[in-house]
Amino acid sequence: MALQAMLRRIGTLRLPNYRGQTLTRRTLIPAPRSNSGPLMERRADRELPAVNTDRRWMRTLPIFAVVVGAAMLGIFNYQKSSSSVAMRYILLKKYRGSVVK
C-alpha cells in the first residue's frame, strides 16, 4: 500500500498487463510567476520564465572598463617602480648624472 502511494507520488504508473515495466506520467508545469515564492523542487520539464531583455548592463560597461583599466595601470606602475631592475636603473641614472656634473 505504501509502495503504491509512493509510486503515485513520484508519477510512476505500473500497468497490470506488463510485468516489471513502468510508464512515467509527467505533466508540464507552468513557469513560476513573479509573486509565487521560492521553488521547492527542480524539474526538467518546467517551463522557462520569460527573459528580461533590457540592456541595463550597457550603461555600466564603460564604468567597468575605466575601473579595470585604472586598476591595471596602477598595478603595473607599482610593479615597475618597485622592481629591482627599475631601482637599479634609477640608481645608475642618478650615479652617472652626479659623476658627469
PDB file of C-alpha atoms in Angstrom:
ATOM      1  CA  MET A   1       0.000   0.000   0.000  1.00  0.00           C
ATOM      2  CA  ALA A   2       2.774   2.448   0.893  1.00  0.00           C
ATOM      3  CA  LEU A   3       4.682   1.450  -2.250  1.00  0.00           C
ATOM      4  CA  GLN A   4       1.696   2.251  -4.444  1.00  0.00           C
ATOM      5  CA  ALA A   5       1.241   5.622  -2.752  1.00  0.00           C
ATOM      6  CA  MET A   6       4.911   6.402  -3.235  1.00  0.00           C
ATOM      7  CA  LEU A   7       4.795   5.375  -6.904  1.00  0.00           C
ATOM      8  CA  ARG A   8       1.749   7.566  -7.435  1.00  0.00           C
ATOM      9  CA  ARG A   9       3.510  10.456  -5.733  1.00  0.00           C
ATOM     10  CA  ILE A  10       6.583  10.322  -7.988  1.00  0.00           C
ATOM     11  CA  GLY A  11       4.465   9.868 -11.098  1.00  0.00           C
ATOM     12  CA  THR A  12       5.264   6.243 -11.940  1.00  0.00           C
ATOM     13  CA  LEU A  13       2.390   4.082 -13.056  1.00  0.00           C
ATOM     14  CA  ARG A  14       2.535   0.275 -13.144  1.00  0.00           C
ATOM     15  CA  LEU A  15       0.462  -1.370 -15.790  1.00  0.00           C
ATOM     16  CA  PRO A  16      -1.174  -4.678 -14.792  1.00  0.00           C
ATOM     17  CA  ASN A  17      -0.624  -6.254 -18.237  1.00  0.00           C
ATOM     18  CA  TYR A  18       3.129  -5.596 -18.368  1.00  0.00           C
ATOM     19  CA  ARG A  19       5.093  -7.105 -15.542  1.00  0.00           C
ATOM     20  CA  GLY A  20       8.123  -5.172 -14.411  1.00  0.00           C
ATOM     21  CA  GLN A  21       7.620  -2.365 -16.912  1.00  0.00           C
ATOM     22  CA  THR A  22       6.713   1.082 -15.757  1.00  0.00           C
ATOM     23  CA  LEU A  23       5.459   4.145 -17.559  1.00  0.00           C
ATOM     24  CA  THR A  24       6.303   7.582 -16.338  1.00  0.00           C
ATOM     25  CA  ARG A  25       3.482  10.062 -16.301  1.00  0.00           C
ATOM     26  CA  ARG A  26       4.750  13.640 -16.148  1.00  0.00           C
ATOM     27  CA  THR A  27       2.772  16.748 -16.839  1.00  0.00           C
ATOM     28  CA  LEU A  28       4.163  20.095 -17.862  1.00  0.00           C
ATOM     29  CA  ILE A  29       4.278  22.555 -15.021  1.00  0.00           C
ATOM     30  CA  PRO A  30       3.816  26.244 -15.843  1.00  0.00           C
ATOM     31  CA  ALA A  31       6.630  28.698 -15.240  1.00  0.00           C
ATOM     32  CA  PRO A  32       6.672  30.331 -11.812  1.00  0.00           C
ATOM     33  CA  ARG A  33       5.083  33.759 -11.554  1.00  0.00           C
ATOM     34  CA  SER A  34       6.834  36.740 -10.032  1.00  0.00           C
ATOM     35  CA  ASN A  35       4.932  36.536  -6.718  1.00  0.00           C
ATOM     36  CA  SER A  36       4.697  32.758  -6.422  1.00  0.00           C
ATOM     37  CA  GLY A  37       7.513  32.385  -3.879  1.00  0.00           C
ATOM     38  CA  PRO A  38      10.590  30.145  -3.970  1.00  0.00           C
ATOM     39  CA  LEU A  39      10.712  26.944  -5.996  1.00  0.00           C
ATOM     40  CA  MET A  40      10.814  23.966  -3.693  1.00  0.00           C
ATOM     41  CA  GLU A  41      11.815  21.367  -6.266  1.00  0.00           C
ATOM     42  CA  ARG A  42      13.727  21.342  -9.514  1.00  0.00           C
ATOM     43  CA  ARG A  43      12.179  19.662 -12.512  1.00  0.00           C
ATOM     44  CA  ALA A  44      13.442  19.320 -16.049  1.00  0.00           C
ATOM     45  CA  ASP A  45      10.004  19.666 -17.596  1.00  0.00           C
ATOM     46  CA  ARG A  46       9.244  23.032 -16.033  1.00  0.00           C
ATOM     47  CA  GLU A  47       8.611  25.857 -18.481  1.00  0.00           C
ATOM     48  CA  LEU A  48      11.225  28.587 -18.507  1.00  0.00           C
ATOM     49  CA  PRO A  49      10.214  32.054 -17.334  1.00  0.00           C
ATOM     50  CA  ALA A  50      10.266  34.991 -19.733  1.00  0.00           C
ATOM     51  CA  VAL A  51      13.714  36.530 -20.156  1.00  0.00           C
ATOM     52  CA  ASN A  52      14.179  40.175 -19.236  1.00  0.00           C
ATOM     53  CA  THR A  53      15.677  41.833 -22.326  1.00  0.00           C
ATOM     54  CA  ASP A  54      16.579  45.294 -21.042  1.00  0.00           C
ATOM     55  CA  ARG A  55      20.122  46.436 -21.698  1.00  0.00           C
ATOM     56  CA  ARG A  56      20.949  48.000 -18.347  1.00  0.00           C
ATOM     57  CA  TRP A  57      24.423  46.462 -18.401  1.00  0.00           C
ATOM     58  CA  MET A  58      25.380  48.609 -21.418  1.00  0.00           C
ATOM     59  CA  ARG A  59      25.230  51.729 -19.234  1.00  0.00           C
ATOM     60  CA  THR A  60      27.668  50.311 -16.699  1.00  0.00           C
ATOM     61  CA  LEU A  61      30.090  48.745 -19.201  1.00  0.00           C
ATOM     62  CA  PRO A  62      32.151  51.952 -19.758  1.00  0.00           C
ATOM     63  CA  ILE A  63      32.431  52.475 -15.996  1.00  0.00           C
ATOM     64  CA  PHE A  64      33.624  48.891 -15.587  1.00  0.00           C
ATOM     65  CA  ALA A  65      36.206  49.336 -18.375  1.00  0.00           C
ATOM     66  CA  VAL A  66      37.558  52.546 -16.793  1.00  0.00           C
ATOM     67  CA  VAL A  67      37.839  50.941 -13.351  1.00  0.00           C
ATOM     68  CA  VAL A  68      39.602  47.834 -14.711  1.00  0.00           C
ATOM     69  CA  GLY A  69      41.953  49.973 -16.835  1.00  0.00           C
ATOM     70  CA  ALA A  70      42.845  52.207 -13.884  1.00  0.00           C
ATOM     71  CA  ALA A  71      43.490  49.161 -11.701  1.00  0.00           C
ATOM     72  CA  MET A  72      45.746  47.619 -14.362  1.00  0.00           C
ATOM     73  CA  LEU A  73      47.730  50.840 -14.762  1.00  0.00           C
ATOM     74  CA  GLY A  74      48.075  51.173 -11.005  1.00  0.00           C
ATOM     75  CA  ILE A  75      49.273  47.591 -10.542  1.00  0.00           C
ATOM     76  CA  PHE A  76      51.757  47.648 -13.407  1.00  0.00           C
ATOM     77  CA  ASN A  77      53.067  51.088 -12.461  1.00  0.00           C
ATOM     78  CA  TYR A  78      53.623  49.868  -8.892  1.00  0.00           C
ATOM     79  CA  GLN A  79      55.431  46.767 -10.130  1.00  0.00           C
ATOM     80  CA  LYS A  80      57.573  48.867 -12.448  1.00  0.00           C
ATOM     81  CA  SER A  81      58.575  51.332  -9.744  1.00  0.00           C
ATOM     82  CA  SER A  82      59.220  48.702  -7.077  1.00  0.00           C
ATOM     83  CA  SER A  83      61.075  46.112  -9.145  1.00  0.00           C
ATOM     84  CA  SER A  84      64.801  45.639  -8.597  1.00  0.00           C
ATOM     85  CA  VAL A  85      65.559  46.286 -12.262  1.00  0.00           C
ATOM     86  CA  ALA A  86      63.795  49.653 -12.152  1.00  0.00           C
ATOM     87  CA  MET A  87      65.537  50.628  -8.911  1.00  0.00           C
ATOM     88  CA  ARG A  88      68.917  49.676 -10.358  1.00  0.00           C
ATOM     89  CA  TYR A  89      68.157  51.782 -13.444  1.00  0.00           C
ATOM     90  CA  ILE A  90      67.151  54.790 -11.306  1.00  0.00           C
ATOM     91  CA  LEU A  91      70.221  54.493  -9.078  1.00  0.00           C
ATOM     92  CA  LEU A  92      72.531  54.068 -12.065  1.00  0.00           C
ATOM     93  CA  LYS A  93      70.990  57.089 -13.749  1.00  0.00           C
ATOM     94  CA  LYS A  94      71.435  59.182 -10.581  1.00  0.00           C
ATOM     95  CA  TYR A  95      75.004  57.958 -10.104  1.00  0.00           C
ATOM     96  CA  ARG A  96      76.020  58.708 -13.696  1.00  0.00           C
ATOM     97  CA  GLY A  97      74.322  62.084 -13.529  1.00  0.00           C
ATOM     98  CA  SER A  98      76.303  63.107 -10.442  1.00  0.00           C
ATOM     99  CA  VAL A  99      79.613  61.913 -11.932  1.00  0.00           C
ATOM    100  CA  VAL A 100      79.112  63.828 -15.173  1.00  0.00           C
ATOM    101  CA  LYS A 101      78.473  67.104 -13.353  1.00  0.00           C
TER     102      LYS A 101
END
